[in-house]
mmCIF file of C-alpha atoms in Angstrom:
data_model
loop_
_atom_site.group_PDB
_atom_site.id
_atom_site.type_symbol
_atom_site.label_atom_id
_atom_site.label_comp_id
_atom_site.label_asym_id
_atom_site.label_seq_id
_atom_site.Cartn_x
_atom_site.Cartn_y
_atom_site.Cartn_z
ATOM 1 C CA UNK A 98 58.761 146.166 103.593
ATOM 2 C CA UNK A 99 60.957 149.594 105.326
ATOM 3 C CA UNK A 100 59.390 152.523 107.034
ATOM 4 C CA UNK A 101 59.875 155.094 103.795
ATOM 5 C CA UNK A 102 57.507 152.380 101.516
ATOM 6 C CA UNK A 103 60.246 151.427 99.309
ATOM 7 C CA UNK A 104 61.199 147.620 98.625
ATOM 8 C CA UNK A 105 64.344 147.686 100.138
ATOM 9 C CA UNK A 106 65.065 145.407 102.618
ATOM 10 C CA UNK A 107 67.382 145.104 105.270
ATOM 11 C CA UNK A 108 68.642 142.240 107.588
ATOM 12 C CA UNK A 109 70.664 143.481 110.435
ATOM 13 C CA UNK A 110 73.066 141.075 111.791
ATOM 14 C CA UNK A 111 76.714 139.704 113.021
ATOM 15 C CA UNK A 112 79.277 139.016 109.764
ATOM 16 C CA UNK A 113 80.093 135.723 112.254
ATOM 17 C CA UNK A 114 76.649 134.772 111.877
ATOM 18 C CA UNK A 115 76.325 134.944 108.225
ATOM 19 C CA UNK A 116 79.456 133.116 107.777
ATOM 20 C CA UNK A 117 78.469 130.798 110.297
ATOM 21 C CA UNK A 118 75.237 130.116 108.123
ATOM 22 C CA UNK A 119 76.918 130.053 104.895
ATOM 23 C CA UNK A 120 79.431 127.564 106.007
ATOM 24 C CA UNK A 121 76.811 125.394 107.392
ATOM 25 C CA UNK A 122 75.075 125.094 104.440
ATOM 26 C CA UNK A 123 77.805 124.584 101.987
ATOM 27 C CA UNK A 124 79.719 121.503 103.569
ATOM 28 C CA UNK A 125 80.762 120.289 99.926
ATOM 29 C CA UNK A 126 82.130 116.815 101.179
ATOM 30 C CA UNK A 127 85.492 115.336 99.828
ATOM 31 C CA UNK A 128 84.935 111.430 100.241
ATOM 32 C CA UNK A 129 87.180 109.226 101.201
ATOM 33 C CA UNK A 130 85.671 105.756 100.326
ATOM 34 C CA UNK A 131 87.752 102.528 100.859
ATOM 35 C CA UNK A 132 85.484 99.718 101.228
ATOM 36 C CA UNK A 133 82.030 98.993 101.622
ATOM 37 C CA UNK A 134 81.320 102.268 104.014
ATOM 38 C CA UNK A 135 81.890 104.249 100.087
ATOM 39 C CA UNK A 136 78.440 102.484 98.862
ATOM 40 C CA UNK A 137 76.621 103.920 101.807
ATOM 41 C CA UNK A 138 78.053 107.219 100.673
ATOM 42 C CA UNK A 139 77.003 106.774 97.358
ATOM 43 C CA UNK A 140 73.483 105.827 98.317
ATOM 44 C CA UNK A 141 73.163 108.690 100.696
ATOM 45 C CA UNK A 142 74.407 111.045 97.686
ATOM 46 C CA UNK A 143 72.225 109.644 95.633
ATOM 47 C CA UNK A 144 68.202 110.653 94.933
ATOM 48 C CA UNK A 145 66.580 108.171 97.474
ATOM 49 C CA UNK A 146 68.274 110.180 100.098
ATOM 50 C CA UNK A 147 69.439 112.981 98.618
ATOM 51 C CA UNK A 148 72.181 114.742 100.718
ATOM 52 C CA UNK A 149 71.900 117.727 98.943
ATOM 53 C CA UNK A 150 68.736 118.720 101.233
ATOM 54 C CA UNK A 151 71.293 119.452 103.619
ATOM 55 C CA UNK A 152 73.891 121.692 101.494
ATOM 56 C CA UNK A 153 76.202 119.153 101.120
ATOM 57 C CA UNK A 154 75.926 117.718 97.550
ATOM 58 C CA UNK A 155 78.571 118.955 95.406
ATOM 59 C CA UNK A 156 81.267 116.008 95.773
ATOM 60 C CA UNK A 157 84.655 117.297 95.220
ATOM 61 C CA UNK A 158 87.405 115.140 94.345
ATOM 62 C CA UNK A 159 89.762 117.517 94.858
ATOM 63 C CA UNK A 160 90.725 118.385 98.252
ATOM 64 C CA UNK A 161 91.504 121.788 97.650
ATOM 65 C CA UNK A 162 87.522 122.497 97.187
ATOM 66 C CA UNK A 163 86.167 120.817 99.869
ATOM 67 C CA UNK A 164 85.427 121.724 103.233
ATOM 68 C CA UNK A 165 84.439 118.208 105.140
ATOM 69 C CA UNK A 166 86.085 115.232 104.548
ATOM 70 C CA UNK A 167 84.191 111.913 104.688
ATOM 71 C CA UNK A 168 86.533 108.761 105.987
ATOM 72 C CA UNK A 169 84.529 105.901 104.939
ATOM 73 C CA UNK A 170 86.393 102.874 105.240
ATOM 74 C CA UNK A 171 89.234 100.956 106.333
ATOM 75 C CA UNK A 172 92.580 103.074 106.534
ATOM 76 C CA UNK A 173 95.420 100.820 106.531
ATOM 77 C CA UNK A 174 99.320 101.931 108.160
ATOM 78 C CA UNK A 175 100.381 102.237 104.810
ATOM 79 C CA UNK A 176 97.561 104.514 103.667
ATOM 80 C CA UNK A 177 97.605 106.518 106.700
ATOM 81 C CA UNK A 178 99.936 109.114 105.472
ATOM 82 C CA UNK A 179 98.297 109.410 102.332
ATOM 83 C CA UNK A 180 95.363 110.442 104.461
ATOM 84 C CA UNK A 181 97.104 112.882 106.071
ATOM 85 C CA UNK A 182 98.557 114.394 103.297
ATOM 86 C CA UNK A 183 94.722 114.859 101.966
ATOM 87 C CA UNK A 184 93.510 115.986 104.969
ATOM 88 C CA UNK A 185 96.726 118.749 105.234
ATOM 89 C CA UNK A 186 95.855 119.340 101.523
ATOM 90 C CA UNK A 187 92.307 120.890 102.717
ATOM 91 C CA UNK A 188 91.943 124.515 103.213
ATOM 92 C CA UNK A 189 90.437 126.146 106.486
ATOM 93 C CA UNK A 190 87.823 125.866 107.979
ATOM 94 C CA UNK A 191 87.675 121.682 107.705
ATOM 95 C CA UNK A 192 85.925 119.201 109.375
ATOM 96 C CA UNK A 193 86.280 115.595 109.386
ATOM 97 C CA UNK A 194 83.330 112.852 109.747
ATOM 98 C CA UNK A 195 84.826 109.039 110.388
ATOM 99 C CA UNK A 196 82.170 106.633 109.077
ATOM 100 C CA UNK A 197 81.904 103.367 110.082
ATOM 101 C CA UNK A 198 83.311 101.254 112.727
ATOM 102 C CA UNK A 199 86.718 100.634 110.420
ATOM 103 C CA UNK A 200 87.701 104.373 110.081
ATOM 104 C CA UNK A 201 86.042 105.257 114.297
ATOM 105 C CA UNK A 202 88.610 102.409 115.414
ATOM 106 C CA UNK A 203 89.577 100.069 113.602
ATOM 107 C CA UNK A 204 86.570 97.851 113.655
ATOM 108 C CA UNK A 205 87.138 94.075 113.504
ATOM 109 C CA UNK A 206 90.782 94.933 111.839
ATOM 110 C CA UNK A 207 92.542 94.569 114.952
ATOM 111 C CA UNK A 208 95.907 93.633 113.050
ATOM 112 C CA UNK A 209 99.630 94.626 112.440
ATOM 113 C CA UNK A 210 98.671 96.616 109.150
ATOM 114 C CA UNK A 211 95.324 98.647 110.217
ATOM 115 C CA UNK A 212 95.062 101.785 111.885
ATOM 116 C CA UNK A 213 93.028 101.636 114.847
ATOM 117 C CA UNK A 214 90.828 104.740 113.836
ATOM 118 C CA UNK A 215 91.918 107.982 112.044
ATOM 119 C CA UNK A 216 91.896 110.162 115.195
ATOM 120 C CA UNK A 217 95.518 108.671 115.264
ATOM 121 C CA UNK A 218 96.654 111.079 112.975
ATOM 122 C CA UNK A 219 94.203 113.616 112.004
ATOM 123 C CA UNK A 220 91.269 115.460 114.821
ATOM 124 C CA UNK A 221 87.528 113.664 114.102
ATOM 125 C CA UNK A 222 84.667 116.030 114.295
ATOM 126 C CA UNK A 223 81.993 113.444 114.147
ATOM 127 C CA UNK A 224 82.369 109.580 114.604
ATOM 128 C CA UNK A 225 79.450 107.931 112.678
ATOM 129 C CA UNK A 226 78.567 104.214 114.096
ATOM 130 C CA UNK A 227 77.470 101.221 112.288
ATOM 131 C CA UNK A 228 79.428 98.250 109.950
ATOM 132 C CA UNK A 229 78.193 100.224 107.641
ATOM 133 C CA UNK A 230 76.194 102.989 109.225
ATOM 134 C CA UNK A 231 73.058 103.471 107.394
ATOM 135 C CA UNK A 232 72.481 106.685 105.183
ATOM 136 C CA UNK A 233 70.473 108.172 107.922
ATOM 137 C CA UNK A 234 73.287 107.849 110.055
ATOM 138 C CA UNK A 235 75.619 109.724 107.668
ATOM 139 C CA UNK A 236 72.329 112.450 107.223
ATOM 140 C CA UNK A 237 72.476 112.851 111.029
ATOM 141 C CA UNK A 238 76.260 112.665 110.893
ATOM 142 C CA UNK A 239 75.870 116.048 108.852
ATOM 143 C CA UNK A 240 73.451 117.645 110.875
ATOM 144 C CA UNK A 241 75.189 117.335 113.610
ATOM 145 C CA UNK A 242 78.275 118.940 112.272
ATOM 146 C CA UNK A 243 75.897 121.991 111.409
ATOM 147 C CA UNK A 244 75.246 122.226 114.578
ATOM 148 C CA UNK A 245 78.662 122.210 115.709
ATOM 149 C CA UNK A 246 79.354 124.952 113.067
ATOM 150 C CA UNK A 247 76.436 126.705 114.592
ATOM 151 C CA UNK A 248 77.206 127.025 118.279
ATOM 152 C CA UNK A 249 80.984 127.277 117.770
ATOM 153 C CA UNK A 250 82.095 124.443 119.818
ATOM 154 C CA UNK A 251 85.758 123.674 120.227
ATOM 155 C CA UNK A 252 87.721 121.721 118.266
ATOM 156 C CA UNK A 253 90.856 120.183 119.051
ATOM 157 C CA UNK A 254 93.902 120.713 116.372
ATOM 158 C CA UNK A 255 95.882 117.421 115.485
ATOM 159 C CA UNK A 256 99.609 118.392 114.573
ATOM 160 C CA UNK A 257 101.975 116.013 113.486
ATOM 161 C CA UNK A 258 104.356 114.925 115.845
ATOM 162 C CA UNK A 259 107.789 116.059 115.605
ATOM 163 C CA UNK A 260 110.634 113.809 114.469
ATOM 164 C CA UNK A 261 111.984 113.495 118.210
ATOM 165 C CA UNK A 262 108.557 112.393 119.030
ATOM 166 C CA UNK A 263 108.239 109.810 116.346
ATOM 167 C CA UNK A 264 112.179 108.644 117.031
ATOM 168 C CA UNK A 265 111.334 107.871 120.157
ATOM 169 C CA UNK A 266 108.037 106.018 119.817
ATOM 170 C CA UNK A 267 109.948 103.451 117.465
ATOM 171 C CA UNK A 268 110.879 101.706 120.229
ATOM 172 C CA UNK A 269 111.028 98.237 118.024
ATOM 173 C CA UNK A 270 114.530 98.571 117.011
ATOM 174 C CA UNK A 271 116.182 99.459 120.141
ATOM 175 C CA UNK A 272 117.835 96.151 121.631
ATOM 176 C CA UNK A 273 120.526 95.575 124.338
ATOM 177 C CA UNK A 274 123.176 95.583 121.562
ATOM 178 C CA UNK A 275 121.835 98.823 120.165
ATOM 179 C CA UNK A 276 120.288 99.208 117.236
ATOM 180 C CA UNK A 277 119.297 96.612 114.774
ATOM 181 C CA UNK A 278 119.549 97.259 110.993
ATOM 182 C CA UNK A 279 116.863 95.712 108.722
ATOM 183 C CA UNK A 280 117.588 92.412 107.745
ATOM 184 C CA UNK A 281 118.657 91.484 104.427
ATOM 185 C CA UNK A 282 115.297 89.893 103.740
ATOM 186 C CA UNK A 283 113.262 92.711 104.520
ATOM 187 C CA UNK A 284 114.967 94.359 101.363
ATOM 188 C CA UNK A 285 115.348 97.324 102.433
ATOM 189 C CA UNK A 286 118.138 99.335 103.988
ATOM 190 C CA UNK A 287 119.724 102.444 106.190
ATOM 191 C CA UNK A 288 121.232 104.871 104.687
ATOM 192 C CA UNK A 289 122.003 105.153 100.913
ATOM 193 C CA UNK A 290 123.847 101.609 100.830
ATOM 194 C CA UNK A 291 122.633 99.048 98.278
ATOM 195 C CA UNK A 292 121.488 95.754 99.419
ATOM 196 C CA UNK A 293 124.356 93.624 99.029
ATOM 197 C CA UNK A 294 125.930 96.173 100.837
ATOM 198 C CA UNK A 295 123.645 95.669 104.205
ATOM 199 C CA UNK A 296 123.765 91.905 103.997
ATOM 200 C CA UNK A 297 127.539 92.044 104.443
ATOM 201 C CA UNK A 298 127.577 94.480 107.407
ATOM 202 C CA UNK A 299 125.012 92.604 109.437
ATOM 203 C CA UNK A 300 126.285 89.549 111.385
ATOM 204 C CA UNK A 301 123.910 86.267 110.832
ATOM 205 C CA UNK A 302 122.813 85.961 113.846
ATOM 206 C CA UNK A 303 120.699 89.630 113.769
ATOM 207 C CA UNK A 304 119.654 88.335 110.353
ATOM 208 C CA UNK A 305 118.096 85.211 110.918
ATOM 209 C CA UNK A 306 116.879 86.678 114.287
ATOM 210 C CA UNK B 165 92.588 70.418 71.459
ATOM 211 C CA UNK B 166 89.414 72.131 69.572
ATOM 212 C CA UNK B 167 86.145 71.312 70.738
ATOM 213 C CA UNK B 168 82.513 70.778 68.577
ATOM 214 C CA UNK B 169 79.724 73.004 69.696
ATOM 215 C CA UNK B 170 78.883 70.453 72.274
ATOM 216 C CA UNK B 171 77.036 70.904 75.778
ATOM 217 C CA UNK B 172 79.001 72.437 78.113
ATOM 218 C CA UNK B 173 78.572 69.162 80.549
ATOM 219 C CA UNK B 174 79.777 67.283 77.477
ATOM 220 C CA UNK B 175 83.157 69.713 77.698
ATOM 221 C CA UNK B 176 83.027 69.493 81.395
ATOM 222 C CA UNK B 177 83.365 65.894 81.023
ATOM 223 C CA UNK B 178 85.768 65.839 78.385
ATOM 224 C CA UNK B 179 88.021 67.449 80.932
ATOM 225 C CA UNK B 180 87.520 65.509 83.405
ATOM 226 C CA UNK B 181 88.833 62.994 81.029
ATOM 227 C CA UNK B 182 91.666 64.851 80.334
ATOM 228 C CA UNK B 183 92.495 65.727 84.333
ATOM 229 C CA UNK B 184 92.580 61.838 85.069
ATOM 230 C CA UNK B 185 94.727 61.001 82.149
ATOM 231 C CA UNK B 186 96.974 63.952 83.123
ATOM 232 C CA UNK B 187 97.520 62.271 87.299
ATOM 233 C CA UNK B 188 97.565 59.132 85.760
ATOM 234 C CA UNK B 189 100.831 60.382 83.983
ATOM 235 C CA UNK B 190 102.140 61.960 86.366
ATOM 236 C CA UNK B 191 101.586 59.233 88.729
ATOM 237 C CA UNK B 192 103.709 57.150 86.096
ATOM 238 C CA UNK B 193 106.243 59.762 85.859
ATOM 239 C CA UNK B 194 106.750 60.672 89.419
ATOM 240 C CA UNK B 195 105.284 58.864 92.049
ATOM 241 C CA UNK B 196 108.636 56.689 91.972
ATOM 242 C CA UNK B 197 110.983 58.869 93.218
ATOM 243 C CA UNK B 198 108.770 61.680 94.651
ATOM 244 C CA UNK B 199 105.883 62.301 96.492
ATOM 245 C CA UNK B 200 102.365 62.134 94.739
ATOM 246 C CA UNK B 201 98.905 62.326 96.308
ATOM 247 C CA UNK B 202 95.169 63.225 95.120
ATOM 248 C CA UNK B 203 93.516 66.148 96.653
ATOM 249 C CA UNK B 204 89.280 65.508 97.590
ATOM 250 C CA UNK B 205 88.862 67.200 94.283
ATOM 251 C CA UNK B 206 91.350 64.787 92.654
ATOM 252 C CA UNK B 207 93.876 67.467 91.562
ATOM 253 C CA UNK B 208 97.238 66.298 91.888
ATOM 254 C CA UNK B 209 99.922 67.130 94.488
ATOM 255 C CA UNK B 210 103.649 66.655 93.267
ATOM 256 C CA UNK B 211 105.931 67.206 96.032
ATOM 257 C CA UNK B 212 109.011 68.144 94.333
ATOM 258 C CA UNK B 213 112.267 68.145 96.067
ATOM 259 C CA UNK B 214 114.494 70.746 95.253
ATOM 260 C CA UNK B 215 114.529 73.870 93.201
ATOM 261 C CA UNK B 216 116.289 72.247 89.647
ATOM 262 C CA UNK B 217 113.955 69.555 90.010
ATOM 263 C CA UNK B 218 110.854 71.941 90.708
ATOM 264 C CA UNK B 219 112.565 73.309 87.274
ATOM 265 C CA UNK B 220 112.649 70.184 85.422
ATOM 266 C CA UNK B 221 109.279 69.595 86.491
ATOM 267 C CA UNK B 222 107.361 72.672 85.293
ATOM 268 C CA UNK B 223 109.484 72.311 81.597
ATOM 269 C CA UNK B 224 108.310 68.949 81.152
ATOM 270 C CA UNK B 225 104.577 69.563 81.941
ATOM 271 C CA UNK B 226 104.852 72.989 79.783
ATOM 272 C CA UNK B 227 106.057 70.760 76.491
ATOM 273 C CA UNK B 228 103.876 67.983 77.255
ATOM 274 C CA UNK B 229 101.146 66.872 74.810
ATOM 275 C CA UNK B 230 98.469 65.538 77.496
ATOM 276 C CA UNK B 231 99.190 68.558 80.058
ATOM 277 C CA UNK B 232 100.603 71.812 78.087
ATOM 278 C CA UNK B 233 100.511 74.011 81.299
ATOM 279 C CA UNK B 234 100.707 77.417 80.002
ATOM 280 C CA UNK B 235 99.523 79.493 82.888
ATOM 281 C CA UNK B 236 100.561 80.130 86.378
ATOM 282 C CA UNK B 237 97.175 80.092 88.567
ATOM 283 C CA UNK B 238 98.855 80.815 91.821
ATOM 284 C CA UNK B 239 101.432 81.671 93.755
ATOM 285 C CA UNK B 240 101.793 81.128 97.298
ATOM 286 C CA UNK B 241 103.364 79.486 100.776
ATOM 287 C CA UNK B 242 102.544 78.617 104.095
ATOM 288 C CA UNK B 243 104.531 78.048 107.497
ATOM 289 C CA UNK B 244 104.704 74.556 108.229
ATOM 290 C CA UNK B 245 106.220 75.692 111.780
ATOM 291 C CA UNK B 246 104.174 72.510 113.592
ATOM 292 C CA UNK B 247 106.434 70.385 110.562
ATOM 293 C CA UNK B 248 102.912 68.649 109.751
ATOM 294 C CA UNK B 249 103.759 68.125 105.852
ATOM 295 C CA UNK B 250 108.216 67.868 106.279
ATOM 296 C CA UNK B 251 111.211 68.679 107.941
ATOM 297 C CA UNK B 252 111.601 72.473 106.742
ATOM 298 C CA UNK B 253 110.388 75.572 108.144
ATOM 299 C CA UNK B 254 108.209 76.558 104.569
ATOM 300 C CA UNK B 255 105.717 74.943 101.796
ATOM 301 C CA UNK B 256 105.958 76.840 98.481
ATOM 302 C CA UNK B 257 102.762 75.839 96.432
ATOM 303 C CA UNK B 258 102.581 76.319 92.832
ATOM 304 C CA UNK B 259 99.597 75.790 91.422
ATOM 305 C CA UNK B 260 99.790 75.546 87.507
ATOM 306 C CA UNK B 261 97.064 75.113 84.650
ATOM 307 C CA UNK B 262 96.665 74.995 81.254
ATOM 308 C CA UNK B 263 94.486 77.205 79.677
ATOM 309 C CA UNK B 264 94.108 74.622 76.571
ATOM 310 C CA UNK B 265 93.175 71.190 78.407
ATOM 311 C CA UNK B 266 92.062 72.863 81.942
ATOM 312 C CA UNK B 267 94.740 70.343 83.688
ATOM 313 C CA UNK B 268 96.008 71.740 87.361
ATOM 314 C CA UNK B 269 98.490 70.821 88.683
ATOM 315 C CA UNK B 270 99.793 71.658 92.511
ATOM 316 C CA UNK B 271 103.578 71.566 92.919
ATOM 317 C CA UNK B 272 105.098 71.898 96.394
ATOM 318 C CA UNK B 273 108.468 72.623 97.734
ATOM 319 C CA UNK B 274 109.450 72.367 100.881
ATOM 320 C CA UNK B 275 111.762 74.987 101.888
ATOM 321 C CA UNK B 276 113.819 75.965 104.941
ATOM 322 C CA UNK B 277 114.462 79.936 106.716
ATOM 323 C CA UNK B 278 117.972 79.580 105.682
ATOM 324 C CA UNK B 279 117.963 78.749 102.317
ATOM 325 C CA UNK B 280 116.692 80.528 99.134
ATOM 326 C CA UNK B 281 114.318 80.101 96.330
ATOM 327 C CA UNK B 282 114.896 81.022 92.310
ATOM 328 C CA UNK B 283 112.346 82.981 91.008
ATOM 329 C CA UNK B 284 110.413 81.155 87.896
ATOM 330 C CA UNK B 285 109.238 85.023 86.648
ATOM 331 C CA UNK B 286 111.322 84.403 83.495
ATOM 332 C CA UNK B 287 108.964 81.540 82.628
ATOM 333 C CA UNK B 288 105.521 82.953 84.076
ATOM 334 C CA UNK B 289 105.654 86.716 84.305
ATOM 335 C CA UNK B 290 102.811 86.758 86.564
ATOM 336 C CA UNK B 291 104.768 84.991 89.039
ATOM 337 C CA UNK B 292 106.853 88.711 89.293
ATOM 338 C CA UNK B 293 103.991 90.236 92.079
ATOM 339 C CA UNK B 294 102.937 87.097 93.410
ATOM 340 C CA UNK B 295 106.981 86.339 94.647
ATOM 341 C CA UNK B 296 106.960 89.901 96.080
ATOM 342 C CA UNK B 297 104.358 88.816 98.130
ATOM 343 C CA UNK B 298 105.682 85.529 99.189
ATOM 344 C CA UNK B 299 108.664 87.332 100.337
ATOM 345 C CA UNK B 300 106.594 90.551 102.009
ATOM 346 C CA UNK B 301 104.845 88.198 104.244
ATOM 347 C CA UNK B 302 107.085 84.968 104.310
ATOM 348 C CA UNK B 303 110.397 86.416 104.135
ATOM 349 C CA UNK B 304 111.327 83.837 101.826
ATOM 350 C CA UNK B 305 113.735 85.660 98.866
ATOM 351 C CA UNK B 306 113.621 84.074 95.223
ATOM 352 C CA UNK B 307 117.056 84.652 93.852
ATOM 353 C CA UNK B 308 116.950 86.694 90.526
ATOM 354 C CA UNK B 309 113.898 88.353 90.716
ATOM 355 C CA UNK B 310 114.480 91.387 88.726
ATOM 356 C CA UNK B 311 112.524 93.308 91.836
ATOM 357 C CA UNK B 312 112.210 92.057 95.169
ATOM 358 C CA UNK B 313 110.694 94.697 97.403
ATOM 359 C CA UNK B 314 107.742 94.589 99.531
ATOM 360 C CA UNK B 315 104.295 94.734 97.932
ATOM 361 C CA UNK B 316 101.915 94.825 100.602
ATOM 362 C CA UNK B 317 103.284 95.913 103.782
ATOM 363 C CA UNK B 318 104.795 99.695 104.213
ATOM 364 C CA UNK B 319 108.794 99.932 103.177
ATOM 365 C CA UNK B 320 109.957 100.758 106.428
ATOM 366 C CA UNK B 321 107.952 97.631 107.906
ATOM 367 C CA UNK B 322 110.504 95.061 109.922
ATOM 368 C CA UNK B 323 109.602 91.559 109.859
ATOM 369 C CA UNK B 324 107.283 88.705 107.999
ATOM 370 C CA UNK B 325 103.721 89.206 109.536
ATOM 371 C CA UNK B 326 102.269 86.203 108.113
ATOM 372 C CA UNK B 327 104.657 83.947 109.900
ATOM 373 C CA UNK B 328 103.411 82.312 112.726
ATOM 374 C CA UNK B 329 105.851 83.665 115.673
ATOM 375 C CA UNK B 330 104.511 87.333 114.125
ATOM 376 C CA UNK B 331 101.903 88.494 116.987
ATOM 377 C CA UNK B 332 98.746 89.218 114.821
ATOM 378 C CA UNK B 333 98.483 93.118 116.768
ATOM 379 C CA UNK B 334 101.765 93.898 116.504
ATOM 380 C CA UNK B 335 101.535 97.361 115.116
ATOM 381 C CA UNK B 336 104.428 99.305 113.919
ATOM 382 C CA UNK B 337 104.202 102.776 114.740
ATOM 383 C CA UNK B 338 105.905 105.306 112.329
ATOM 384 C CA UNK B 339 106.266 108.735 112.843
ATOM 385 C CA UNK B 340 102.876 109.505 110.192
ATOM 386 C CA UNK B 341 100.548 106.877 111.668
ATOM 387 C CA UNK B 342 101.762 107.223 115.989
ATOM 388 C CA UNK B 343 98.815 108.884 117.674
ATOM 389 C CA UNK B 344 98.653 112.957 117.762
ATOM 390 C CA UNK B 345 99.141 114.943 120.718
ATOM 391 C CA UNK B 346 95.974 116.511 120.341
ATOM 392 C CA UNK B 347 96.228 118.821 123.528
ATOM 393 C CA UNK B 348 99.784 119.576 123.086
ATOM 394 C CA UNK B 349 99.909 122.978 121.458
ATOM 395 C CA UNK B 350 96.885 125.652 121.662
ATOM 396 C CA UNK B 351 95.034 126.897 118.591
ATOM 397 C CA UNK B 352 96.909 128.593 116.380
#
């Protein structure tokens, strides 16, 4: 109650604090669940664990409307550009939770097809350990994310590599003879040529090697 | 073949007898010039010689009264790099089944790295994606396939990862899955 006896209430605060308060209590998640961690996400959202107690209950399956990306599951190298596109489509401010061993580090899948942690392609705010993590783990990560937002901790941006950097990283097709074209058996060809054209150009020893 | 409302155990016994008869017939027909064996659960394995032979066998099995093969359970391959099963590099495996008589037949075909297989997707449409998978993983080309592209790996991927010489941890960095340079630029 104010001094003159009326019912007017005034909170004096910084706008930034108010924005922080609003952001940290309305973290709308976008689940990107590709394997068994997704089951734990569902469990966390359901009534037993009830993530809505912390303001993160409105699951948005459109990245445009979400604040927090929960990556739950194995991400293959073929899935990586899709995930990066979803991250790019989310509007600032946005946060990322890497849930489980696979999305944090590749997990047990140290193979030719699996991305070794989603921090290869995007910045991650919180990693949740476990295979899969228990729902309390995910809740703890959301609470930790609230702490990050509250304290305004510095976050590292991940920018897409330029074309030159990408070409430098691709060393596997450099040989003493020069560039190896994709062989006929891969079924792809450089440029606009069809398969038949590519097979004519490539000599036999390169094709079989 | 139609069954009365018998118990499932009776049906199972009937199926086993049919499988036994089929095995016997297969042995009588092909054991002279092809290698024939039974695996541990009494399923027949027939090692066909070449691609035309495979087509002949499949066509026969489709029309025969005992076999009535009408379903392709699986089409896969394995890398015979240590030459345990033969002189050639790969072994193609065709697992065939009859939905009517429940007779199953496994055809195996040795194939070398340099030679091409032929598609059976005009006989069994299910072979389309299975052949794409075999091509993706082993690099066996199926001639006559309507759309022979990679099905599992990235389209830019080079090599065939299920071959024994492919290092299991050999990942291919592309522009969209290489490590981003986190500290390169300040926050915009």
